[in-house]
CSV table of C-alpha atoms and ligand atoms in Angstrom, one decimal:
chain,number,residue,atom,x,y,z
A,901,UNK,CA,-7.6,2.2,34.9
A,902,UNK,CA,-10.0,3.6,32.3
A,903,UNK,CA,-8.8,6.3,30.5
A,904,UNK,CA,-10.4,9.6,30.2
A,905,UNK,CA,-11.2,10.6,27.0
A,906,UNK,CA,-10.4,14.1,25.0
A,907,UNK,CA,-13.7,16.3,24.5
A,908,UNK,CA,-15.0,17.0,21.5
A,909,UNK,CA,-16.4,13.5,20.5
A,910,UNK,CA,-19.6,12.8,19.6
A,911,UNK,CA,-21.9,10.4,21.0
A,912,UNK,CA,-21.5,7.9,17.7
A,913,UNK,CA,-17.6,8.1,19.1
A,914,UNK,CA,-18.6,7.3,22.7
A,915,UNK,CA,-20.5,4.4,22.3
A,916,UNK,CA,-18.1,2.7,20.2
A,917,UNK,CA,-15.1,3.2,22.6
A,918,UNK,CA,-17.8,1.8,25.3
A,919,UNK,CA,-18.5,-1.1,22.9
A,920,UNK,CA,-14.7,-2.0,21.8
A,921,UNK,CA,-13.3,-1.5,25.6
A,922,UNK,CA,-16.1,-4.1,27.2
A,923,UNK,CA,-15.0,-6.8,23.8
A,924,UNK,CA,-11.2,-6.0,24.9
A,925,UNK,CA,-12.0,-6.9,28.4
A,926,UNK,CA,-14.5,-9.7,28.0
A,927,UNK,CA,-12.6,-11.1,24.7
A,928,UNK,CA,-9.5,-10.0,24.1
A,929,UNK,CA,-7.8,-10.0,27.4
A,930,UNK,CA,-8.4,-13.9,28.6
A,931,UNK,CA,-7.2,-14.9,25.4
A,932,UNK,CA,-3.8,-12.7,24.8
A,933,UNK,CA,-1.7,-14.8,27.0
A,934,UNK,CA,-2.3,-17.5,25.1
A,935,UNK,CA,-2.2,-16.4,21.5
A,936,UNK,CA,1.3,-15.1,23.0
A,937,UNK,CA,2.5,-18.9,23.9
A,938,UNK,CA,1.0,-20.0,21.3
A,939,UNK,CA,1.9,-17.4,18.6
A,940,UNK,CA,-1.6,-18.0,17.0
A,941,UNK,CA,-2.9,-15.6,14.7
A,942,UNK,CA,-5.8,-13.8,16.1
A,943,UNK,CA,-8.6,-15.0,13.6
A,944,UNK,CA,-11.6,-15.4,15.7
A,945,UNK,CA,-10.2,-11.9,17.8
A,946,UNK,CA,-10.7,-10.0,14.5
A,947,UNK,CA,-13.8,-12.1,13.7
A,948,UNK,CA,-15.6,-10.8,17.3
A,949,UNK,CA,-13.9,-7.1,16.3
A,950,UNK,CA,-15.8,-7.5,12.7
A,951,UNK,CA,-18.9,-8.2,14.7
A,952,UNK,CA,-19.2,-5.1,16.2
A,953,UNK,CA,-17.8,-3.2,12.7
A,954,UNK,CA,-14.6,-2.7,14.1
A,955,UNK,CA,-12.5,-3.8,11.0
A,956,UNK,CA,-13.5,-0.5,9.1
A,957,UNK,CA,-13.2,2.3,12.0
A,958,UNK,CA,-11.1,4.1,9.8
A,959,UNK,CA,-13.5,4.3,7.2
A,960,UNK,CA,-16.1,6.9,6.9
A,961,UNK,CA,-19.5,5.6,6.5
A,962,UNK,CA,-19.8,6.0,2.6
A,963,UNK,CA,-17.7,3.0,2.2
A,964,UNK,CA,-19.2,0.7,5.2
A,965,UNK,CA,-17.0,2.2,8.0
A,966,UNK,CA,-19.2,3.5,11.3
A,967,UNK,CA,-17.4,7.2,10.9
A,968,UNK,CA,-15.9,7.5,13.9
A,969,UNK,CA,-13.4,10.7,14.2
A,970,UNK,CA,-9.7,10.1,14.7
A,971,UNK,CA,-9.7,10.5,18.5
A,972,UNK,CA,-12.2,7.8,18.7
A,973,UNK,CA,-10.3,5.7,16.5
A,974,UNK,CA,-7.1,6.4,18.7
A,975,UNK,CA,-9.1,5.6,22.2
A,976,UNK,CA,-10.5,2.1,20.5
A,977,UNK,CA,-6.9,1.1,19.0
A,978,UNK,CA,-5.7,1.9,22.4
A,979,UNK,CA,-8.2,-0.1,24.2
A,980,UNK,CA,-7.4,-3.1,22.0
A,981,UNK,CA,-3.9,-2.9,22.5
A,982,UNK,CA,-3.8,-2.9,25.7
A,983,UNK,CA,-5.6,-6.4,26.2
A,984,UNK,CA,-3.9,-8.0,23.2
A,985,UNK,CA,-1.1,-6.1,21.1
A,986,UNK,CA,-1.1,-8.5,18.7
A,987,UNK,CA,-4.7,-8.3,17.9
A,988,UNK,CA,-4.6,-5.1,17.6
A,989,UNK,CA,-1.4,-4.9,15.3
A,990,UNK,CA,-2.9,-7.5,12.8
A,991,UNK,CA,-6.1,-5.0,13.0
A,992,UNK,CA,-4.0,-1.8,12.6
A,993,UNK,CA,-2.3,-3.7,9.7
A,994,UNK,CA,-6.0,-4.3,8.0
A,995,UNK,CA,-6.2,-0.5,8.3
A,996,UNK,CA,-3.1,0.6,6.4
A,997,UNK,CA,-3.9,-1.6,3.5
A,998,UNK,CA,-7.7,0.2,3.4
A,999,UNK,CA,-6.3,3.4,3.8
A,1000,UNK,CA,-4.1,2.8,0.9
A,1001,UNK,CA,-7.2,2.6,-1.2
A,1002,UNK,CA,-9.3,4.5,0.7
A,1003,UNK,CA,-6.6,7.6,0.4
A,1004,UNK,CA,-5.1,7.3,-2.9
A,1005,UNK,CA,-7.7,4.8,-5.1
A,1006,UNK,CA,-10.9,6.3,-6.8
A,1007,UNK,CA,-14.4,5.6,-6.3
A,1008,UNK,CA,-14.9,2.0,-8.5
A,1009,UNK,CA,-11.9,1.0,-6.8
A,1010,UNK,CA,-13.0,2.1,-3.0
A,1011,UNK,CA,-16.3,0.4,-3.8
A,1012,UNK,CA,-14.8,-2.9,-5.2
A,1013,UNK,CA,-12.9,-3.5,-1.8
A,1014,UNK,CA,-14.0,-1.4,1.4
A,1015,UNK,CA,-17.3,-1.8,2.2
A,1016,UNK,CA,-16.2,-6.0,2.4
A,1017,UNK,CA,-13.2,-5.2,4.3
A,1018,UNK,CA,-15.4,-2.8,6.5
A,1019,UNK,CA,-17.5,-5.8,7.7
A,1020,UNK,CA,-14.6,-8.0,8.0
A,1021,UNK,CA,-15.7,-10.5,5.0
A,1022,UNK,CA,-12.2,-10.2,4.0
A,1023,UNK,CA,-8.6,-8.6,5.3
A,1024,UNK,CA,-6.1,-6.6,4.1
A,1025,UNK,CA,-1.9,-6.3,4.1
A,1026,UNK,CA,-0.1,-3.5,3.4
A,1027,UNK,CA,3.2,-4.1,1.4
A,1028,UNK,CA,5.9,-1.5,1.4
A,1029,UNK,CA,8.6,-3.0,2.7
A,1030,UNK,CA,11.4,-4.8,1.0
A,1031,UNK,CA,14.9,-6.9,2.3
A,1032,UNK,CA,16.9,-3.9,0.9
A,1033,UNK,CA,14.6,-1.5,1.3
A,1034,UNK,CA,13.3,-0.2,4.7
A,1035,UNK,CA,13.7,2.5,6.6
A,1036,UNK,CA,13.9,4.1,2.8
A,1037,UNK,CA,11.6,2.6,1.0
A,1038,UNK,CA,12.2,5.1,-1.9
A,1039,UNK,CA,14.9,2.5,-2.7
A,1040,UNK,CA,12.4,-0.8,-3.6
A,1041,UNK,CA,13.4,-3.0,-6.6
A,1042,UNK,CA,10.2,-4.3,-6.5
A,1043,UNK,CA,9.1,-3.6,-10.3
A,1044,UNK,CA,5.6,-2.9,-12.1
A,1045,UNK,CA,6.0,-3.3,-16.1
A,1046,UNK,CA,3.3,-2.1,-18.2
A,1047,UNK,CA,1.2,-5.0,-20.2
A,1048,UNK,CA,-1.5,-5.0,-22.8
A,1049,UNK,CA,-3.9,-5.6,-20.1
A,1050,UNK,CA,-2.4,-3.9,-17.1
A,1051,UNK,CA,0.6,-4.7,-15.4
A,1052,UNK,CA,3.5,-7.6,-14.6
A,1053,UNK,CA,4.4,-7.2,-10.8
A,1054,UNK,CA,7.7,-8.3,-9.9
A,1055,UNK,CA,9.7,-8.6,-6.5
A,1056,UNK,CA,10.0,-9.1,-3.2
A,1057,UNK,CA,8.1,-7.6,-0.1
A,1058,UNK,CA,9.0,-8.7,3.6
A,1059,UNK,CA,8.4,-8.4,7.2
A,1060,UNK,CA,3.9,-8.2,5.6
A,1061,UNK,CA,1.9,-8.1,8.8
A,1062,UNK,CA,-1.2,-10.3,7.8
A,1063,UNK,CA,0.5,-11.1,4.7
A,1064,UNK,CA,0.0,-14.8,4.4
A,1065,UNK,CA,-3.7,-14.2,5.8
A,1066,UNK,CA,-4.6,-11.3,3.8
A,1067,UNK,CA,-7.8,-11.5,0.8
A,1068,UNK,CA,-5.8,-8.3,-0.7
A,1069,UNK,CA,-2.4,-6.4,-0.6
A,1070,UNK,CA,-1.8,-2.8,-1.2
A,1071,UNK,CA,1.6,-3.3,-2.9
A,1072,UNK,CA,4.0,-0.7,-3.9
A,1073,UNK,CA,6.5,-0.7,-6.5
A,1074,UNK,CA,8.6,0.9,-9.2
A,1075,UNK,CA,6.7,1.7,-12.6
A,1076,UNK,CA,9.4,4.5,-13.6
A,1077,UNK,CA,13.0,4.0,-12.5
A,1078,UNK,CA,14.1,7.4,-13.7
A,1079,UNK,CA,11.5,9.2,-11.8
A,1080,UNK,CA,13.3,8.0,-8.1
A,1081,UNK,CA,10.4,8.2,-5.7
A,1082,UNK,CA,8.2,10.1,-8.0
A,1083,UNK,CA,8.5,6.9,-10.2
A,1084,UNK,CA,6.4,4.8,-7.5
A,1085,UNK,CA,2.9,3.2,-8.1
A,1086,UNK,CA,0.5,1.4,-5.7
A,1087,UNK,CA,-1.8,-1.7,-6.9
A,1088,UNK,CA,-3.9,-4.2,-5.3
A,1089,UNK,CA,-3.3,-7.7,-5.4
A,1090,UNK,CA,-6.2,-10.4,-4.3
A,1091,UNK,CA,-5.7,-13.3,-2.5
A,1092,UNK,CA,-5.2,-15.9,-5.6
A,1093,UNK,CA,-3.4,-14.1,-8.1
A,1094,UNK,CA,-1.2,-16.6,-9.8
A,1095,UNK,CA,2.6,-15.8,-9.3
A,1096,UNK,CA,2.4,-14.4,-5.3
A,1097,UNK,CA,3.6,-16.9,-3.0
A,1098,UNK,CA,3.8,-16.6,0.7
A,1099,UNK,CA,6.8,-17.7,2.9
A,1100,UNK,CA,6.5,-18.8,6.2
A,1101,UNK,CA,5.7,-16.9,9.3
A,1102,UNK,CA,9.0,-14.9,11.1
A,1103,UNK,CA,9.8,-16.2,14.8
A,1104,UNK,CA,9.6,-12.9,16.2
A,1105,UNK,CA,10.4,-11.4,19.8
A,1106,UNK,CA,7.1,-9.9,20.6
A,1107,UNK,CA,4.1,-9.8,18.6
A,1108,UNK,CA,3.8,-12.9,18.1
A,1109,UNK,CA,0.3,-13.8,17.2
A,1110,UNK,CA,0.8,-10.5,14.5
A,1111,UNK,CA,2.3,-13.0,11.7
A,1112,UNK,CA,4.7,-11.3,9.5
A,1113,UNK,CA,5.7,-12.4,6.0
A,1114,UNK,CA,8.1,-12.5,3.0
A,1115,UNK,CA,5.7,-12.0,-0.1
A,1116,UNK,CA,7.3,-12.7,-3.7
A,1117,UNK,CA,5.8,-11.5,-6.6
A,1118,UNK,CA,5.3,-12.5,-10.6
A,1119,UNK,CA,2.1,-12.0,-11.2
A,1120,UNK,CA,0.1,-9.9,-14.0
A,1121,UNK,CA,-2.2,-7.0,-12.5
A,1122,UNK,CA,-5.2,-6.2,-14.0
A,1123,UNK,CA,-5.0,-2.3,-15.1
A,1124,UNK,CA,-8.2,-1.0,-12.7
A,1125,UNK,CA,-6.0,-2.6,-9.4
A,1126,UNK,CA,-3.7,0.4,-9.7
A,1127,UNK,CA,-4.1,3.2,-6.9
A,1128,UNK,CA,-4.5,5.7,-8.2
A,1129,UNK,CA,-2.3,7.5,-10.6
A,1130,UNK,CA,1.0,6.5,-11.9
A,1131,UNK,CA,3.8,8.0,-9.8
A,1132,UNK,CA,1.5,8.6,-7.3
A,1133,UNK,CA,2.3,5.6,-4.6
A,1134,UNK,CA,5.1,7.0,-2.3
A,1135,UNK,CA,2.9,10.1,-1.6
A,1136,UNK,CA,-0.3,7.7,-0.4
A,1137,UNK,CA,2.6,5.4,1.5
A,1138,UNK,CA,3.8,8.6,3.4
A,1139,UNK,CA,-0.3,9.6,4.2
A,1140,UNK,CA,-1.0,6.4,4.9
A,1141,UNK,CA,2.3,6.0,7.4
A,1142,UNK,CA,1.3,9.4,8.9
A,1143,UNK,CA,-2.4,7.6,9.9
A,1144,UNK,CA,-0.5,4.3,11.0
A,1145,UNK,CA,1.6,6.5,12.8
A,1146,UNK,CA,-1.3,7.9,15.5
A,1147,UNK,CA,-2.3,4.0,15.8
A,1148,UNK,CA,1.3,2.7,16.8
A,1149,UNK,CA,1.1,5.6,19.5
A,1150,UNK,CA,-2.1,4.6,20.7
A,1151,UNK,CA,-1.4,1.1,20.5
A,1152,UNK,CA,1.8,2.2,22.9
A,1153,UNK,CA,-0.5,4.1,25.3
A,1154,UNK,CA,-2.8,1.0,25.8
A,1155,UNK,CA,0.4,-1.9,26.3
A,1156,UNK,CA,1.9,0.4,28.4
A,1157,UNK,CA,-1.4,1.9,30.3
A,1158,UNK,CA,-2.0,-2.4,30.7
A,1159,UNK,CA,1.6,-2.7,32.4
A,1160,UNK,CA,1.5,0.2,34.5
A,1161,UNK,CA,-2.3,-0.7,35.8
A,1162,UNK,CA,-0.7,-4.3,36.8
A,1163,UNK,CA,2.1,-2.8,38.9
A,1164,UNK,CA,-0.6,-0.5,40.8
A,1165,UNK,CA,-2.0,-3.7,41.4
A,1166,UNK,CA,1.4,-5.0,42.7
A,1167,UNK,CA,2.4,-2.5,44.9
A,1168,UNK,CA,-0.6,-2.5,46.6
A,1169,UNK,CA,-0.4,-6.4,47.9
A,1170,UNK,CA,3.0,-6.7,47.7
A,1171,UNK,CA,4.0,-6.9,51.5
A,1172,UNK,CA,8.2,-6.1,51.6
A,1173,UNK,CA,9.4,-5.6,55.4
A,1174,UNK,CA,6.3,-5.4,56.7
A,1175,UNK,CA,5.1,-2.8,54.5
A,1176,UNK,CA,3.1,-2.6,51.3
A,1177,UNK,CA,5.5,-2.5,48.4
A,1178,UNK,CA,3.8,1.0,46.9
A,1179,UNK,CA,4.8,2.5,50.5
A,1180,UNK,CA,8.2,2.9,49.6
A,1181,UNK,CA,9.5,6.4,48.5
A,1182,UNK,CA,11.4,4.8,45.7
A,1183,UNK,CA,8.3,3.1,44.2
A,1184,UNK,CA,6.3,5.8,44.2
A,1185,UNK,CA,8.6,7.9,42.5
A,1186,UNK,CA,8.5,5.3,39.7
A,1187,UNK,CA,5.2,5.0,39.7
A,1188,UNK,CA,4.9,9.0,38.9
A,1189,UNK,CA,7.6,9.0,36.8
A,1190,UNK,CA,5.6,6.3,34.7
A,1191,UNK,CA,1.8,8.1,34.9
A,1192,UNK,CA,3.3,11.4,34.2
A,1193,UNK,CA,5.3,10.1,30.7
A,1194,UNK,CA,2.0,8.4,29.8
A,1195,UNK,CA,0.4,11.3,30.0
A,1196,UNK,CA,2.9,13.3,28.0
A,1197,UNK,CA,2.2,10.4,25.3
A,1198,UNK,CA,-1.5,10.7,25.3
A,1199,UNK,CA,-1.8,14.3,25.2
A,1200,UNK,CA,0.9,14.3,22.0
A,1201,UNK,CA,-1.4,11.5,20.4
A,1202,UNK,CA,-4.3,12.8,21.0
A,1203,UNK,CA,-2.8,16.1,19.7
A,1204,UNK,CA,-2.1,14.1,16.1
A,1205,UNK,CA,-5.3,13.2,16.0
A,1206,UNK,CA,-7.1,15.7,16.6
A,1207,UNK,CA,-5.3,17.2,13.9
A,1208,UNK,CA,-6.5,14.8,12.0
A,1209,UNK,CA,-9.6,14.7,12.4
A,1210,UNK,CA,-9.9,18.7,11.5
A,1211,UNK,CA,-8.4,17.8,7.8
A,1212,UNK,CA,-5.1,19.4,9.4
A,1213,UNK,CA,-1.3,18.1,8.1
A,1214,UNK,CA,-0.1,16.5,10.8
A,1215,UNK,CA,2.8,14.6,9.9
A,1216,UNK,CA,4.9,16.3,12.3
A,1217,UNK,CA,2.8,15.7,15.2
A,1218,UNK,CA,2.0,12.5,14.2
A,1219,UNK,CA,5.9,11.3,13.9
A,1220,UNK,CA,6.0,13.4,17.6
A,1221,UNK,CA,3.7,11.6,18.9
A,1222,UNK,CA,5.3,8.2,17.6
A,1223,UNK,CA,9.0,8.4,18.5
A,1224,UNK,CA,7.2,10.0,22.2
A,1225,UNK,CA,4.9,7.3,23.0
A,1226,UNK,CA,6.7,4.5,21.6
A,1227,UNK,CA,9.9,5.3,23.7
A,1228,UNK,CA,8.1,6.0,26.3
A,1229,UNK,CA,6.2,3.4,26.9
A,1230,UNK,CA,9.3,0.9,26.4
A,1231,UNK,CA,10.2,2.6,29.8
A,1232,UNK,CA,7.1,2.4,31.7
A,1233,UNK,CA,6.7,-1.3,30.7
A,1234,UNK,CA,10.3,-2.0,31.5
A,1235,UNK,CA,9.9,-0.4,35.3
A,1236,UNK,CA,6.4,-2.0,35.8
A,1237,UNK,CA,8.5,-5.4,35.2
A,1238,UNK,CA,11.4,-4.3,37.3
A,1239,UNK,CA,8.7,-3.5,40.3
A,1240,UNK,CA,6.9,-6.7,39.8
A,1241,UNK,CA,11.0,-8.2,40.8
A,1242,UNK,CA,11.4,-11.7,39.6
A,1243,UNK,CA,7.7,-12.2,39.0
A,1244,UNK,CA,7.3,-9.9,36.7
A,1245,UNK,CA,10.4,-12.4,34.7
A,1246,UNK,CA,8.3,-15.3,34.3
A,1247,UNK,CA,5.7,-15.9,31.8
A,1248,UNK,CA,3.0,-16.4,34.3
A,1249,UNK,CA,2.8,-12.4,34.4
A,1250,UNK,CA,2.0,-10.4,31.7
A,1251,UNK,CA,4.4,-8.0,31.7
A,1252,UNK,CA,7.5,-9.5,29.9
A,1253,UNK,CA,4.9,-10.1,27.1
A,1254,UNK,CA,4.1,-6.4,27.4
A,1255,UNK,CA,7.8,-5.9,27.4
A,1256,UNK,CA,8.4,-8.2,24.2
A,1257,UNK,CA,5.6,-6.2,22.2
A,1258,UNK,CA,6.4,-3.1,22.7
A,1259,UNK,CA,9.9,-3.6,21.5
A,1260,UNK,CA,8.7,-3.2,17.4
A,1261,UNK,CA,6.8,0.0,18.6
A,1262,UNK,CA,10.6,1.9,18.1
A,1263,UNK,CA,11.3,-0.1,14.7
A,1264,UNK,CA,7.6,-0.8,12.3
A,1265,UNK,CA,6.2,2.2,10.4
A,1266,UNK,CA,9.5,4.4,10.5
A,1267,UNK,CA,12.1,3.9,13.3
A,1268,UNK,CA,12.7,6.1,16.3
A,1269,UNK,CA,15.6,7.8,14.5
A,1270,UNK,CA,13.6,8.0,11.4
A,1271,UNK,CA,10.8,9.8,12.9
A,1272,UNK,CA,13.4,12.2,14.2
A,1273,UNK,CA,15.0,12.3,10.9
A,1274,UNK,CA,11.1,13.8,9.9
A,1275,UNK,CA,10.8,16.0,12.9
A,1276,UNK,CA,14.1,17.8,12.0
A,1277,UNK,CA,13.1,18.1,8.2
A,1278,UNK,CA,10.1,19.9,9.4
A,1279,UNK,CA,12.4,22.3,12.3
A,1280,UNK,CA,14.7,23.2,9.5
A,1281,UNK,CA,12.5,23.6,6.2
B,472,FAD,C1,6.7,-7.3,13.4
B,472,FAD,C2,6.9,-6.5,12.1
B,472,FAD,C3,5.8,-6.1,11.4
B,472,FAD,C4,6.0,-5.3,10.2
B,472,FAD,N1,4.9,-5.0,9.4
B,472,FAD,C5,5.1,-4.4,8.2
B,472,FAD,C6,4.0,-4.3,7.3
B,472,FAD,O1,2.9,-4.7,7.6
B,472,FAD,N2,4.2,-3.7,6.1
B,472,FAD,C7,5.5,-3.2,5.8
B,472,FAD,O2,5.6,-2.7,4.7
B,472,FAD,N3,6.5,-3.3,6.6
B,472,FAD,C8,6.4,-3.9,7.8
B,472,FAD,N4,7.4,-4.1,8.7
B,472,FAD,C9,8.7,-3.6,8.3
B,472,FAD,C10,9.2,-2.4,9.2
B,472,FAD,O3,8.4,-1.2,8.9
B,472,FAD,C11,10.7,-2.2,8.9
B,472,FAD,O4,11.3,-3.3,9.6
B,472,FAD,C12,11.2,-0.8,9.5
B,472,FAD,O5,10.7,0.2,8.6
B,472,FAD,C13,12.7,-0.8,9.5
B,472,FAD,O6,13.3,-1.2,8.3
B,472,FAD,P1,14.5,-2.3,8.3
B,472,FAD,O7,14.0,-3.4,9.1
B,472,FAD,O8,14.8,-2.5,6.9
B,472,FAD,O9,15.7,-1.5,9.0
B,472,FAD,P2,16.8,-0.6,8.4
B,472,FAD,O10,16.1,0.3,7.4
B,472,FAD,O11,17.8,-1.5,7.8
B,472,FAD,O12,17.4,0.2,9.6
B,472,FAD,C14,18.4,-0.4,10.5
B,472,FAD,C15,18.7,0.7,11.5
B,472,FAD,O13,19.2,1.8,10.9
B,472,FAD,C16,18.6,3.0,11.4
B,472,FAD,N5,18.5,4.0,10.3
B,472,FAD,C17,18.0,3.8,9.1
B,472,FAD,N6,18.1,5.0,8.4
B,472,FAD,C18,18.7,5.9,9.2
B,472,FAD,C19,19.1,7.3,9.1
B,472,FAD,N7,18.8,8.0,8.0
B,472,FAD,N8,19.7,7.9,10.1
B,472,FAD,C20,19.9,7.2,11.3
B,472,FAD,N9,19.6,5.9,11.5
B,472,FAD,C21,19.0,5.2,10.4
B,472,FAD,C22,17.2,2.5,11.7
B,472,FAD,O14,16.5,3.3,12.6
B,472,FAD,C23,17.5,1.1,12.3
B,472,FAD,O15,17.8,1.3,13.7
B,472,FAD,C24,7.3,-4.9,9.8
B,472,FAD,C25,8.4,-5.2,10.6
B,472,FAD,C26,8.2,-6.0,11.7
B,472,FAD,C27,9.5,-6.5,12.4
């Protein structure tokens, strides 16, 4: 069902949700089930979504991005998600590694990688998480020691969407141990820097085209890679989180608007005593249950954005609108399988992949408890 959209956007916004939801349907969609079976990264997905400039819509258009607002950017994230989640977590991956730069870098630094990461010449990782370190990232061991030229990176970084893939990392780690979080620095790493190596994908539940990776570090950083100033790296994490936050929502709304659209479907053919399956008081109840928490999800997402898109803080709504959708649409998935009975269980249907992928949605980019941790430091400052 096509979602309406929140007013306010300009045309610029409509005619790129227009553009992205007729690629998600024509593209995207025939090919999800088997970049699922196959757990095949979604290169030539992100190649078509570069084609139509997609790789920088969180970019303004100083630095190659087509400047859409934040709803739009929620609506086409949404759209994407809900014809291939992996695609569009590999994609909303690309954009916390150029909002690292675009948020906390400076001007020679923005210009040396977002306008190419924009057109989708090359594709970025975002590296904050670490085996010991990750629903508190402020205790990394990874370790950035000053040299005469610039710096010696050192450590490890897991669970890297993209991260074997990726032309350039946004890595965070320690340049001043005493300083705790304050002591925390971002860089940029490229592709071939001698000393990162790659591991090998994870076998993951859901997701799976969205390859995740352990990324180890020796390597010797060239002084202008920093973001930003020193110290400054856990605040640009935390605004970059609070952007990634509004895109795993909308990536929620658009799995779980995908799963509840294919048990309307259902019910309606579905013939169960000699009645149509969506006849039945029982399903119709879940059926309302189901449109009426989406909605709940979409309005608190499109409230984050919106905040967002005025220049507003909006890391409460933003963590609101996470924990909501995310749990939220781990229901509505789960009862569009249960009405789909024991085909809805087998891998011809989509929804145990819908199922699968929604599962992370609870745990990546702060966990359902610590988004409520975050929501409860804001109730009780
Ligand atoms: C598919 C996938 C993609 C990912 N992509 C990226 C990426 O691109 N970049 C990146 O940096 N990271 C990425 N991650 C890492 C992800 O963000 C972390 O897995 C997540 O933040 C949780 O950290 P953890 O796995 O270390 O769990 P832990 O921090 O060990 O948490 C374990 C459990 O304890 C709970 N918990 C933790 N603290 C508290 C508390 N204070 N109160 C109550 N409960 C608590 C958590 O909610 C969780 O249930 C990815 C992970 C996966 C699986």
């Amino acid at each position: 069902m096509t979602q309406a959209l929140p007013p306010g956007l300009s045309e610029t916004d409509h005619a790129a949700i227009e553009t992205i939801r007729r690629l998600a349907a024509n593209t995207l969609a025939p090919a999800a089930a088997e970049t699922d079976e196959t757990a095949s990264f979604p290169a030539a997905q992100l190649q078509a979504l570069a084609g139509l400039g997609a790789l920088g819509m969180n970019l303004p258009e100083r630095w190659g991005g087509p400047g859409l607002s934040a709803m739009a950017l929620a609506a086409c994230v949404e759209a994407i998600a809900g014809a291939c989640g992996a695609t569009a977590s590999a994609l909303t991956a690309h954009f916390l590694a150029t909002d690292a730069i675009l948020i906390g870098g400076d001007d020679p630094l923005r210009a040396r990688y977002l306008p190419a990461a924009a057109s989708g010449e090359t594709l970025g990782a975002f590296a904050l998480t670490e085996p010991r370190a990750g629903s508190n990232p402020a205790d990394m061991r990874c370790a950035a020691k000053r040299t005469a030229n610039g710096y010696r990176l050192s450590g490890v970084k897991h669970f890297i969407s993209n991260g074997a893939m990726a032309d350039f990392i946004t890595v965070f780690a320690i340049t001043d141990p005493a300083a705790a979080h304050k002591g925390i620095s971002a860089f940029v790493v490229d592709k071939n820097t001698p000393g990162l190596v790659a591991g090998l994908p994870e076998k993951t539940m859901g997701l799976k085209g969205g390859h995740v990776f352990e990324l180890s570090f020796d390597c010797e950083i060239p002084a202008e890679n920093r973001i930003g100033t020193e110290g400054s790296g856990f605040r640009t994490a935390m605004k970059v989180l609070d952007n990634g936050r509004v895109e795993v929502a909308s990536m929620c709304l658009g799995i779980a608007q995908a799963a509840l659209d294919a048990a309307l479907g259902w019910v309606r053919q579905r013939q169960i005593g000699g009645q149509a399956l969506g006849e039945y008081q029982g399903i119709q109840w879940m059926l309302a249950d189901m449109a009426t928490q989406l909605q709940a999800a979409r309005l608190l997402t499109q409230d984050a954005a919106a905040k967002r898109a005025q220049g507003m803080r909006f890391s409460l709504e933003a963590s609101m609108a996470k924990l909501f959708a995310s749990e939220a649409a781990g229901k509505v998935a789960d009862l569009a399988l249960q009405i789909h009975g024991g085909y809805g269980f087998t891998r011809d249907m989509p929804l145990e992949r819908h199922v699968r992928d929604l599962r992370i949605m609870r745990i990546y980019e702060g966990s359902s408890e610590v988004q409520r941790n975050i929501i409860a430091r804001h109730l009780l400052v």
